[in-house]
Tab-separated table of C-alpha atoms in Angstrom:
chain	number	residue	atom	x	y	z
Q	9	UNK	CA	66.716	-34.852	-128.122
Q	10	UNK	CA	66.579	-34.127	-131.824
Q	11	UNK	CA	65.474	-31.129	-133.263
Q	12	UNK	CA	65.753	-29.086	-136.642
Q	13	UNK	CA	68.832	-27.631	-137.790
Q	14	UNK	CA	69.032	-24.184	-137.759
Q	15	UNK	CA	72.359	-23.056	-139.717
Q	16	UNK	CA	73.305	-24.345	-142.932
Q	17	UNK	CA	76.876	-24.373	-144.280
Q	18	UNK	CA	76.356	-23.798	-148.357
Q	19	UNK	CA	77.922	-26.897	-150.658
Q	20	UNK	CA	81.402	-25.987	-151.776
Q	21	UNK	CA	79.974	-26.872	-155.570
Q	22	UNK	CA	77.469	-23.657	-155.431
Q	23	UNK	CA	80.411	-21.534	-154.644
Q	24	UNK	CA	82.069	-22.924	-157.867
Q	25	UNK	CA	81.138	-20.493	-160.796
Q	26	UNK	CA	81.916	-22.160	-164.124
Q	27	UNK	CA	82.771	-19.532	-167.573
Q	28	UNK	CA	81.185	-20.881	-170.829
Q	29	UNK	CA	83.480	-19.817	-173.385
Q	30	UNK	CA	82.541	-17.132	-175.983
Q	31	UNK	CA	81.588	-19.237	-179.517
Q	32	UNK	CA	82.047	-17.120	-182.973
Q	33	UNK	CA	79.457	-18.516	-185.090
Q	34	UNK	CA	80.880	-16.680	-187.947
Q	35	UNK	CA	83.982	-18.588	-188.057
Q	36	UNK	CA	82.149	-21.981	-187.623
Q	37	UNK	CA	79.962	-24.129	-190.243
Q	38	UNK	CA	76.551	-24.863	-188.540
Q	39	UNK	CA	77.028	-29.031	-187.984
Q	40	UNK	CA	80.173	-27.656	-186.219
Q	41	UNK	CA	78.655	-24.906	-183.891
Q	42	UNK	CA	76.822	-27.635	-182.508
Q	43	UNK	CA	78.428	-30.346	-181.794
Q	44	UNK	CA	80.775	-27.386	-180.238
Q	45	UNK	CA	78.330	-26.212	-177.815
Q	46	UNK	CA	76.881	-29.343	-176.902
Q	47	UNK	CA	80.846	-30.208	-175.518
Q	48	UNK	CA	81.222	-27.095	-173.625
Q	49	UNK	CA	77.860	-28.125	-172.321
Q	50	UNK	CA	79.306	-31.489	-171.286
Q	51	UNK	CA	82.394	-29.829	-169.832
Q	52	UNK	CA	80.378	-27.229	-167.820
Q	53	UNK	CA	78.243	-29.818	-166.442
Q	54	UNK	CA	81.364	-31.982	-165.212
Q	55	UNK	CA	83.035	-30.014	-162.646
Q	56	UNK	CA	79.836	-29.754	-160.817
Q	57	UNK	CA	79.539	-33.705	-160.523
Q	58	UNK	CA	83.320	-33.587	-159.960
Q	59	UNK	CA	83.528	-31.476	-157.371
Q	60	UNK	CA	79.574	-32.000	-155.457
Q	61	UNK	CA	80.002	-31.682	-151.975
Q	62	UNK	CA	78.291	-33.132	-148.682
Q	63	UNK	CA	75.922	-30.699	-147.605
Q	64	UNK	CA	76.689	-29.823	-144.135
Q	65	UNK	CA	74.664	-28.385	-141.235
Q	66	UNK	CA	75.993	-26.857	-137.804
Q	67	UNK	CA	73.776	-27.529	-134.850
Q	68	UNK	CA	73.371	-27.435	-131.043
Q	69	UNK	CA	71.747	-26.830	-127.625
Q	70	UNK	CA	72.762	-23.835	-125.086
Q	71	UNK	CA	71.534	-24.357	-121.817
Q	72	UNK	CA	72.707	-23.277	-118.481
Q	73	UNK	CA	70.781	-21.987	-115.106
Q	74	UNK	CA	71.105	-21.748	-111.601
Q	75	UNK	CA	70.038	-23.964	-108.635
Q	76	UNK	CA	70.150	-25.306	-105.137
Q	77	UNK	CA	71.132	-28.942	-104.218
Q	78	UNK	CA	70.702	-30.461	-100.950
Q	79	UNK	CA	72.585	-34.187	-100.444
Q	80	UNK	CA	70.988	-34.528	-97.229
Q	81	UNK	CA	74.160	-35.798	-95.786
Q	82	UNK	CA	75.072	-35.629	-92.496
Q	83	UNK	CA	76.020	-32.074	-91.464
Q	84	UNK	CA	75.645	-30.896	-95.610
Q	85	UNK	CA	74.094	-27.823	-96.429
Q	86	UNK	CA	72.258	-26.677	-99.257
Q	87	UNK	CA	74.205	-25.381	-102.213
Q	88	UNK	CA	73.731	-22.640	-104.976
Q	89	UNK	CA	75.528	-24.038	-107.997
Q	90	UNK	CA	75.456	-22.579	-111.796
Q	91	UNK	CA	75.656	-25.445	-114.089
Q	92	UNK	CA	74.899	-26.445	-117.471
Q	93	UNK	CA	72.244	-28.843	-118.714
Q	94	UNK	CA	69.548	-28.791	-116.335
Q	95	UNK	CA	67.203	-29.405	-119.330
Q	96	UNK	CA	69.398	-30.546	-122.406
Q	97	UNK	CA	73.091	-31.386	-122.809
Q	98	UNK	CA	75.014	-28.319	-123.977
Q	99	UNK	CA	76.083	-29.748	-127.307
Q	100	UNK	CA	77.394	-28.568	-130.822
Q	101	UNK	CA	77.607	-31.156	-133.793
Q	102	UNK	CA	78.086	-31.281	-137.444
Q	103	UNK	CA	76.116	-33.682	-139.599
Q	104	UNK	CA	75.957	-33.914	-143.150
Q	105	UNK	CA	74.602	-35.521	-146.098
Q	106	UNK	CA	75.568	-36.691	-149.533
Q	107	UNK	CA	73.429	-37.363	-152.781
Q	108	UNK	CA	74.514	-40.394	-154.213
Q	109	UNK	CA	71.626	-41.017	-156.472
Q	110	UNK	CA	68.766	-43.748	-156.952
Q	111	UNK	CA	67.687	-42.927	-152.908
Q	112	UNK	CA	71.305	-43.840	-151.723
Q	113	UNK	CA	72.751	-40.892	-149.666
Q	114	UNK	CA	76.160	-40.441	-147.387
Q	115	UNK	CA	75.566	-39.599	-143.932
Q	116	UNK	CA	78.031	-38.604	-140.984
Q	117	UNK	CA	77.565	-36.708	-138.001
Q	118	UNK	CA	79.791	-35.564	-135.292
Q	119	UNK	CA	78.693	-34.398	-131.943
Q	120	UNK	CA	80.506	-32.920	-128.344
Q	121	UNK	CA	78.990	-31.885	-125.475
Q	122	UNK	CA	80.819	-28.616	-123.889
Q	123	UNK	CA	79.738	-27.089	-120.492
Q	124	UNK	CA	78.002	-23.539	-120.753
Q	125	UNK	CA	79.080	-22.836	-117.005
Q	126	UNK	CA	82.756	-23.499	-117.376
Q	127	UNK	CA	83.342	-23.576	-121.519
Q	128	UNK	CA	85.313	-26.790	-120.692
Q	129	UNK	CA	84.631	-29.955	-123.316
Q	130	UNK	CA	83.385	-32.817	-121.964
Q	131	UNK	CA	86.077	-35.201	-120.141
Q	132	UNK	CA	85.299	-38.727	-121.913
Q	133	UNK	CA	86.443	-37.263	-125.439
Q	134	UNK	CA	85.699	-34.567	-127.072
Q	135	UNK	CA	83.445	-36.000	-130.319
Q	136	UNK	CA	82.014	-38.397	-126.984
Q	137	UNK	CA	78.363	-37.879	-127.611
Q	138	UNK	CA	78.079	-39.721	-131.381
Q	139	UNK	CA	80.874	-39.484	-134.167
Q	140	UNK	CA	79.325	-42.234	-137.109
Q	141	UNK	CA	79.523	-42.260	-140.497
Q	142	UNK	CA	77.236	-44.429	-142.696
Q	143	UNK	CA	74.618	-45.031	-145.344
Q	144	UNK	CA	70.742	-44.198	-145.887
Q	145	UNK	CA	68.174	-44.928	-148.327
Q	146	UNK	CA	64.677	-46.800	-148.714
Q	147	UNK	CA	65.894	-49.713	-145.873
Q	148	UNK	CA	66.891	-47.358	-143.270
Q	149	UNK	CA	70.309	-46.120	-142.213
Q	150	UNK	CA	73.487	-47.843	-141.520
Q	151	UNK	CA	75.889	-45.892	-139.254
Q	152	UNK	CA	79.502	-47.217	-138.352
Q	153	UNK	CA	81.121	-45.732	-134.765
Q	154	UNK	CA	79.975	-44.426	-131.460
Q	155	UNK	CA	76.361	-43.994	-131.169
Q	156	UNK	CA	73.164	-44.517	-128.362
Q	157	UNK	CA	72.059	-47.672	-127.905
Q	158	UNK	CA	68.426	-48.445	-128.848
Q	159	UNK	CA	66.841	-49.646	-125.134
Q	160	UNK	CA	68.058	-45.719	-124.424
Q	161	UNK	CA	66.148	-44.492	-127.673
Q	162	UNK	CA	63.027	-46.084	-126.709
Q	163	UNK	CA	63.060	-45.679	-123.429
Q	164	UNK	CA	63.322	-41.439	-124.284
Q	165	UNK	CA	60.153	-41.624	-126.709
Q	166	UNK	CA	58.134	-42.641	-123.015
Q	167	UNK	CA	60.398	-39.993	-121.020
Q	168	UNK	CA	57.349	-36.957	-120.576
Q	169	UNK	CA	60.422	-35.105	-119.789
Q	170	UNK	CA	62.724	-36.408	-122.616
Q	171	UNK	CA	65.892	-37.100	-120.494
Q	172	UNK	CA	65.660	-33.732	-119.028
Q	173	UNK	CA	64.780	-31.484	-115.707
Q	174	UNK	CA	64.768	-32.786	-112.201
Q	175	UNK	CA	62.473	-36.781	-112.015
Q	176	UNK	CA	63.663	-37.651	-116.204
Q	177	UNK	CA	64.118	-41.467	-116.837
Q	178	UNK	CA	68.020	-41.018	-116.842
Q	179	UNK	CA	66.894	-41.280	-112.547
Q	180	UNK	CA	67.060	-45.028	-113.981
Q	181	UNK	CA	69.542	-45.145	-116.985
Q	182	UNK	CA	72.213	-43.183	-115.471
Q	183	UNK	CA	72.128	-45.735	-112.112
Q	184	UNK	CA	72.702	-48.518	-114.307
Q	185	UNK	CA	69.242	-49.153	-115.596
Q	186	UNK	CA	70.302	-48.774	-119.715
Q	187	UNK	CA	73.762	-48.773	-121.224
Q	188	UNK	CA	73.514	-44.441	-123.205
Q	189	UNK	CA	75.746	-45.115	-126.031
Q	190	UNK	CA	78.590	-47.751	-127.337
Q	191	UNK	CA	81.677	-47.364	-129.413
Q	192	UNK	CA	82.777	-49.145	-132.297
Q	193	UNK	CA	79.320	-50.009	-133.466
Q	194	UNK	CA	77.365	-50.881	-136.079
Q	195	UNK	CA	74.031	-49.303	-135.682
Q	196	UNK	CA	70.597	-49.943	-137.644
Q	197	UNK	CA	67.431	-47.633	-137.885
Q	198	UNK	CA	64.725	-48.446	-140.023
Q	199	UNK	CA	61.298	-46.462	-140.206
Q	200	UNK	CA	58.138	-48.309	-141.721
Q	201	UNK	CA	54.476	-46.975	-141.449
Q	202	UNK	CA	55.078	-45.765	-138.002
Q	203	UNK	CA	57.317	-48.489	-136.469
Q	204	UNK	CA	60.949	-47.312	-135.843
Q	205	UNK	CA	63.221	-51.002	-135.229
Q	206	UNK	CA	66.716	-49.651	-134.040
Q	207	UNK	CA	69.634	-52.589	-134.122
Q	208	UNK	CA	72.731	-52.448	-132.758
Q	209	UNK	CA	76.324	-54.357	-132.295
Q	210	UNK	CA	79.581	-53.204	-130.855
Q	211	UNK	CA	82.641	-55.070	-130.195
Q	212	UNK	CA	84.423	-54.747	-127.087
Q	213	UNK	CA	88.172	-54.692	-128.577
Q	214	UNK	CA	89.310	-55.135	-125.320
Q	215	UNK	CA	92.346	-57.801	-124.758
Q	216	UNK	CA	91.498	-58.862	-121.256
Q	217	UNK	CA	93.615	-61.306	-119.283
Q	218	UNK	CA	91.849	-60.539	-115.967
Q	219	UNK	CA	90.523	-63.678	-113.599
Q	220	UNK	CA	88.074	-65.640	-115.779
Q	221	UNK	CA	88.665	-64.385	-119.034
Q	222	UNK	CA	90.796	-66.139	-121.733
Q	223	UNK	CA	94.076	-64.451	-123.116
Q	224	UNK	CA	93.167	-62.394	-126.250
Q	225	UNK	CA	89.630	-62.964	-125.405
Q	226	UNK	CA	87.818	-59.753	-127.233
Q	227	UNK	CA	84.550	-60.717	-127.093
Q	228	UNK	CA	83.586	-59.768	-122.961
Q	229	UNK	CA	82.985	-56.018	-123.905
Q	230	UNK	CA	80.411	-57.177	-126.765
Q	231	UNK	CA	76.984	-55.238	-126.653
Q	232	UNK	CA	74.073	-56.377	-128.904
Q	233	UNK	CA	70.505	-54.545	-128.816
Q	234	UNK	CA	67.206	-54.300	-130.252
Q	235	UNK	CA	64.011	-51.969	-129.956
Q	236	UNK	CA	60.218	-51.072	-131.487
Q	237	UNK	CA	58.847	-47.603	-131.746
Q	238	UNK	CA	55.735	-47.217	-132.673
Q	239	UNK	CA	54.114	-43.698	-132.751
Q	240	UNK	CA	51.043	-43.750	-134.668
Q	241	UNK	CA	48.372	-40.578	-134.229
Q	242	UNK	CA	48.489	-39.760	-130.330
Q	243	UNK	CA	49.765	-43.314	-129.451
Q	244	UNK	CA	53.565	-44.266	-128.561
Q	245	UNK	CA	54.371	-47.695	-127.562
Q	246	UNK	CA	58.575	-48.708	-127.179
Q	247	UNK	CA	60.057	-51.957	-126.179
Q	248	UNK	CA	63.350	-52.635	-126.190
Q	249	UNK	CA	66.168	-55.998	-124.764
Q	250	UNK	CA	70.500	-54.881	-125.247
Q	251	UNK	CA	73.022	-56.614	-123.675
Q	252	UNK	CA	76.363	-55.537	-122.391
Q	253	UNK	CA	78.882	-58.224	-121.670
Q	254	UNK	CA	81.933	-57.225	-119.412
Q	255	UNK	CA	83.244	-54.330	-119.067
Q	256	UNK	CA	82.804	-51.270	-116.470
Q	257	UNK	CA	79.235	-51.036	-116.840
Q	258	UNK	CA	77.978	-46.958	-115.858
Q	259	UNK	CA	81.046	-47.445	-113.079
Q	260	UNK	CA	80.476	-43.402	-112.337
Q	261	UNK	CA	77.767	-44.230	-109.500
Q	262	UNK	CA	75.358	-46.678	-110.876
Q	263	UNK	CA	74.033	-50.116	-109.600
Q	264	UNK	CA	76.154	-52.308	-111.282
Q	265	UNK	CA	80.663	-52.253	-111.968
Q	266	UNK	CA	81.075	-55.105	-113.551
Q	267	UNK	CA	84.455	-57.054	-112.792
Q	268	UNK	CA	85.106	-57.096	-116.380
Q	269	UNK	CA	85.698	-61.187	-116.727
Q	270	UNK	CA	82.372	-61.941	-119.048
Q	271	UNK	CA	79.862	-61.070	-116.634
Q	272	UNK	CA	77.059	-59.680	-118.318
Q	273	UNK	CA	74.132	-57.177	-117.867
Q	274	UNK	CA	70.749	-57.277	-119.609
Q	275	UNK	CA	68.823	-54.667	-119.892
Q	276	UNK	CA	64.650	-54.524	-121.174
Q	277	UNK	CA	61.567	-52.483	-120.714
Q	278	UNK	CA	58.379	-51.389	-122.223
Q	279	UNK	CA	56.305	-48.123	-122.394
Q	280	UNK	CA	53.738	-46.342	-123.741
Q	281	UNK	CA	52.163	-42.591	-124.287
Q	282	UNK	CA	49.073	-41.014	-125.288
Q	283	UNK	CA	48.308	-37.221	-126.020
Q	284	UNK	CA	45.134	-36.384	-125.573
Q	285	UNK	CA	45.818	-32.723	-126.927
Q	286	UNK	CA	45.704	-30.468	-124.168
Q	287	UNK	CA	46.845	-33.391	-121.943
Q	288	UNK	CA	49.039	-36.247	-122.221
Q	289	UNK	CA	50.463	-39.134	-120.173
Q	290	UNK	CA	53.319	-42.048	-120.150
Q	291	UNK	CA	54.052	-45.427	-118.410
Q	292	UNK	CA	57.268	-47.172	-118.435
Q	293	UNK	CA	58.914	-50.095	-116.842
Q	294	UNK	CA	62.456	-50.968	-116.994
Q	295	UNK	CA	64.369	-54.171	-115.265
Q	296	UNK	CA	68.622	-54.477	-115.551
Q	297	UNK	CA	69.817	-57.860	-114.610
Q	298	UNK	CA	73.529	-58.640	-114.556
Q	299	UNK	CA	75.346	-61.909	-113.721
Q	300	UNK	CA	76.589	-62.173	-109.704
Q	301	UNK	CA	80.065	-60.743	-110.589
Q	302	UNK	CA	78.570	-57.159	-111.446
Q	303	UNK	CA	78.125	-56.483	-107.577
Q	304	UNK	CA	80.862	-53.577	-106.859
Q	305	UNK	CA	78.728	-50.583	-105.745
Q	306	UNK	CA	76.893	-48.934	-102.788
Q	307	UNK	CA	73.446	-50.826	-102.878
Q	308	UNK	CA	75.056	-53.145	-105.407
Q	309	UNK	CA	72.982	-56.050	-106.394
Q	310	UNK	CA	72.377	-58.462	-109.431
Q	311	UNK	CA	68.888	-56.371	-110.682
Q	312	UNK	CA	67.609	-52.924	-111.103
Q	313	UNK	CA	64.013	-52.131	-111.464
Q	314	UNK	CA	62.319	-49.126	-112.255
Q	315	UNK	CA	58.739	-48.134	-112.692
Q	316	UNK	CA	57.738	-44.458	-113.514
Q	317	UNK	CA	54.552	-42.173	-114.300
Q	318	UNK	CA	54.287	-38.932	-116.230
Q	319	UNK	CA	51.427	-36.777	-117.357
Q	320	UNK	CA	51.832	-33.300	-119.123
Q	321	UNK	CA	49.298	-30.622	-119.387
Q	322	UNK	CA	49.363	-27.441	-121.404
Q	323	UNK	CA	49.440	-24.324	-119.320
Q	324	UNK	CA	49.096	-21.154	-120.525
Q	325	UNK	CA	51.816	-21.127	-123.733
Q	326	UNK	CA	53.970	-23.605	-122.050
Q	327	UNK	CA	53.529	-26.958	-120.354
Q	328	UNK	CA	53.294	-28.311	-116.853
Q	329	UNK	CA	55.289	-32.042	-116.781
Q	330	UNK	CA	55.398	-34.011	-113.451
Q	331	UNK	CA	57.115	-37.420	-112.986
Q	332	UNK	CA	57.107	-40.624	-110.354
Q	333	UNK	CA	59.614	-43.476	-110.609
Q	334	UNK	CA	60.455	-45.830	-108.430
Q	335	UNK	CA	63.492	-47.595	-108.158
Q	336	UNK	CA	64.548	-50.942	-106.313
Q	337	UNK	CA	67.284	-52.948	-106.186
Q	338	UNK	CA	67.224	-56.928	-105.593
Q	339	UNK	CA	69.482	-58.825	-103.607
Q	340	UNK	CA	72.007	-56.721	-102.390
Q	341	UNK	CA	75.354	-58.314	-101.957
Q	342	UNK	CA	76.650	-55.554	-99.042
Q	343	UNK	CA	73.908	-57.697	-96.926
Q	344	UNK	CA	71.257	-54.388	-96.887
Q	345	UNK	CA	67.357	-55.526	-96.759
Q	346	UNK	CA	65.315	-54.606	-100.023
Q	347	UNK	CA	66.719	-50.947	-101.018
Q	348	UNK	CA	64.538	-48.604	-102.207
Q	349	UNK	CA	63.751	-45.213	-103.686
Q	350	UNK	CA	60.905	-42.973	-105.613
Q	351	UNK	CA	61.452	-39.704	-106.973
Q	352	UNK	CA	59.448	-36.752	-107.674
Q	353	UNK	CA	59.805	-34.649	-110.340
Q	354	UNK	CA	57.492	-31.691	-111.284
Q	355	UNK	CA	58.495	-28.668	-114.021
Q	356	UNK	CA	57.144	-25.964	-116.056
Q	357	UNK	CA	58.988	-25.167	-119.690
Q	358	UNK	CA	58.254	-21.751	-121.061
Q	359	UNK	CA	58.615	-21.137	-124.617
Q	360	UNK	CA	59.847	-17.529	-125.593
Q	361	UNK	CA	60.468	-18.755	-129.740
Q	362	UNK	CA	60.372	-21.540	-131.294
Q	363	UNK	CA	64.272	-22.149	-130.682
Q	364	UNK	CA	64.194	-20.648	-127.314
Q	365	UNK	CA	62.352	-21.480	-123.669
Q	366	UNK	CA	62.816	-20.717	-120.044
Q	367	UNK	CA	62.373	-23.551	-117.384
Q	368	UNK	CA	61.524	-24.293	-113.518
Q	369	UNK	CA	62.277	-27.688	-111.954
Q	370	UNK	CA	62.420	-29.591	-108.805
Q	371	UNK	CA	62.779	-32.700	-108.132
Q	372	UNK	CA	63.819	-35.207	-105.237
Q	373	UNK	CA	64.350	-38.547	-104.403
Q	374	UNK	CA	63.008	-40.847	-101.403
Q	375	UNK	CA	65.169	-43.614	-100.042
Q	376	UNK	CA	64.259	-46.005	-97.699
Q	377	UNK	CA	66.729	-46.528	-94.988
Q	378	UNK	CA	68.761	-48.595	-97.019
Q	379	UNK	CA	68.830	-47.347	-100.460
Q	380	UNK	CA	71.019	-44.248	-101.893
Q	381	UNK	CA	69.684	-43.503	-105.310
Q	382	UNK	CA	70.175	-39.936	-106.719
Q	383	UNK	CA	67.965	-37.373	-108.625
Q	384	UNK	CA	68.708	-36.188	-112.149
Q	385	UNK	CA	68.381	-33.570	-113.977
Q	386	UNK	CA	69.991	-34.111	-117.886
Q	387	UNK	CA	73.805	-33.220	-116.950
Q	388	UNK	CA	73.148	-32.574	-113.194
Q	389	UNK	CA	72.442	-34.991	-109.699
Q	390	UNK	CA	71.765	-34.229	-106.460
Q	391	UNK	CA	73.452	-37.073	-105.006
Q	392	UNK	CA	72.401	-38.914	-101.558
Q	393	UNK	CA	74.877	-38.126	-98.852
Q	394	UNK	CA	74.247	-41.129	-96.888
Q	395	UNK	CA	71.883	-44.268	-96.803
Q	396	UNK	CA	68.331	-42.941	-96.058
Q	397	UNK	CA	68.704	-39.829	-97.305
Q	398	UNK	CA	66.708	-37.960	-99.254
Q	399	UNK	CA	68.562	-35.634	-102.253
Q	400	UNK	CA	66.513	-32.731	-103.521
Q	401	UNK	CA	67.055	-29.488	-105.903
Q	402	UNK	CA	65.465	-27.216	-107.974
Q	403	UNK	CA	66.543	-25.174	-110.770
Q	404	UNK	CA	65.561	-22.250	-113.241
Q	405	UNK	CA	67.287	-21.467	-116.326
Q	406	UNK	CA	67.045	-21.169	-120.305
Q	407	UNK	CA	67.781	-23.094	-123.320
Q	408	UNK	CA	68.348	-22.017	-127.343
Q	409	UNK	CA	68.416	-24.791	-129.967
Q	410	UNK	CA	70.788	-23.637	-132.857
């Protein structure tokens, strides 16, 4: 979710303070005095192109509340947890830019997520969330490194709870419906009279010997992607095709684990939004289809489909969001018959500033007897405890944007 910084680190070069020496006129002829002062001049001005620095800008998202989860499992009960992220990552980052001149800047950011309930860092690497570095000017941005992929971008802009609170579209992502981010990229976003195109291509750098896969063989951890944005008055439309090749594709509990020897997974969808003011509403469809060896999981099969509904409506000073998708996987290779789920998601977000907002949430998901999908909330799942059943929680909390 992006939002404006807050806290601004001042440029090392405006902490610089540069003397101009004292000049005697008396003991200088006037064609002297000024050719004098025009090289202090020089020299004053040099240190500050010398020594410009990146300007550089703190950021982040605190957000933490408590809930109950319910697995449904045989003989589970429902839980009271404290957790972090029912609405947004918790997340600090640094990002910073550099004037280079004729409308060429410098551009890096770093980001971590770090859990508000426990103060621990997140466990897949501690700058895990984006670390890039790259350039910007009148064609876009070019970023180098670990950054989101652009089927996940696009997908968000059609989200009505922007990857957030119990029923978000990371119900689908997260299960193996879109690859979140990939490392050792090189990522491209351009912005032209309302249309956003986001590229993307990361090399795998993996030296896999495994069954089916050559010696040396780098390329079967590859991913390539492409996606529109348009937003244009109170219309959004996103579509978006990536491709992941090998690999352990979402392996922590989604649809598809690939084997790692070149099979592939491709992911696509469409959407669109329109605000009518007071009232607003999005559509989205999203299909994953991998090659027959990605077929690892519980429910695992060689596609993913997911189609969702969300509407908004402004209540009082904050809004009331609700959310349908349903979810459905195709031929199953653990021999179960057409798995399915839909979940529910409904929430009300409070604001209290500008930076600052309460929330309420609950959500749940419906499997069919043979399905086992989960319910997200941003950081948070309430997973199935068995085939058929059906997860639930709900959660209050707050969140502060700094």
């Amino acid at each position: 979710m992006d939002f404006k910084p807050r806290i601004a680190c001042r440029p090392l070069g405006e902490l610089r303070r540069h003397t101009t020496p004292m000049i005697d006129s008396r003991n200088l002829g006037e064609p002297s005095m000024k050719k004098t002062l025009l090289a202090v001049a020089v020299a004053a001005a040099l240190p500050a192109a010398a020594f410009a620095q990146t300007n550089v800008t703190l950021y982040g998202i605190a957000d933490a509340g408590v809930g109950f989860v319910d697995t449904d499992g045989p003989g589970a009960d429902a839980a009271m947890v404290v957790e972090s992220g029912y609405q947004s990552t918790s997340r600090f980052g640094i990002r910073g830019t550099e004037d280079l001149g004729s409308g060429l800047k410098a551009t890096f950011n770093l980001e971590a997520g770090v859990k508000f309930d426990t103060g621990a860092s997140d466990a897949a690497g501690f700058w895990q969330r984006r670390a890039v570095v790259g350039l910007a000017g009148g064609f876009g941005e070019v970023r180098f490194g670990r950054d989101y992929t652009p089927g996940f971008s696009a997908m968000g802009t059609t989200d009505v709870m922007g990857y957030g609170l119990l029923g978000n579209w990371l119900t689908y992502t997260a299960q193996g419906g879109i690859s979140t981010r990939v490392s050792n990229g090189v990522h491209y976003t351009g912005t032209f009279s309302g249309l956003t195109i986001r590229a993307m291509y990361a090399t795998g750098e993996t030296n896999d010997a495994s069954s089916g896969a050559m010696a040396g063989d780098k390329d079967i951890d590859d991913a390539f992607g492409i996606s529109a944005v348009y937003a244009g008055g109170p219309l959004t439309i996103q579509g978006y095709y990536q491709e992941v090749n090998g690999g352990p594709l979402n392996a922590g509990g989604g649809i598809f684990n690939s084997s790692g020897t070149g099979d592939s997974v491709k992911q696509m969808g469409i959407g669109a939004g329109y605000n009518f003011g007071a009232f607003r509403v999005t559509v989205a469809y999203g299909i994953a289809d991998a090659d027959s060896g990605a077929t690892v999981t519980t429910m695992a099969g060689d596609k993913l489909q997911a189609l969702g509904l969300g509407a908004g409506l402004k209540l009082g000073a904050g809004e009331l969001l609700a959310q349908v998708i349903q979810l459905k996987v195709d031929n199953p290779a653990n021999g179960l018959r057409d798995p399915k789920g839909t979940s529910f998601g409904i929430a009300y977000v409070h604001p209290l500033s500008k930076r600052t907002n309460l929330y309420a949430t609950y959500g749940m998901m419906r499997n069919n007897a043979n399905s086992q999908f989960a319910v997200l909330a941003s950081d948070n799942r309430a997973a199935a405890g068995a085939l058929g059943a059906d997860p639930q929680g709900v959660a209050i909390g707050i969140r502060h944007l700094f």
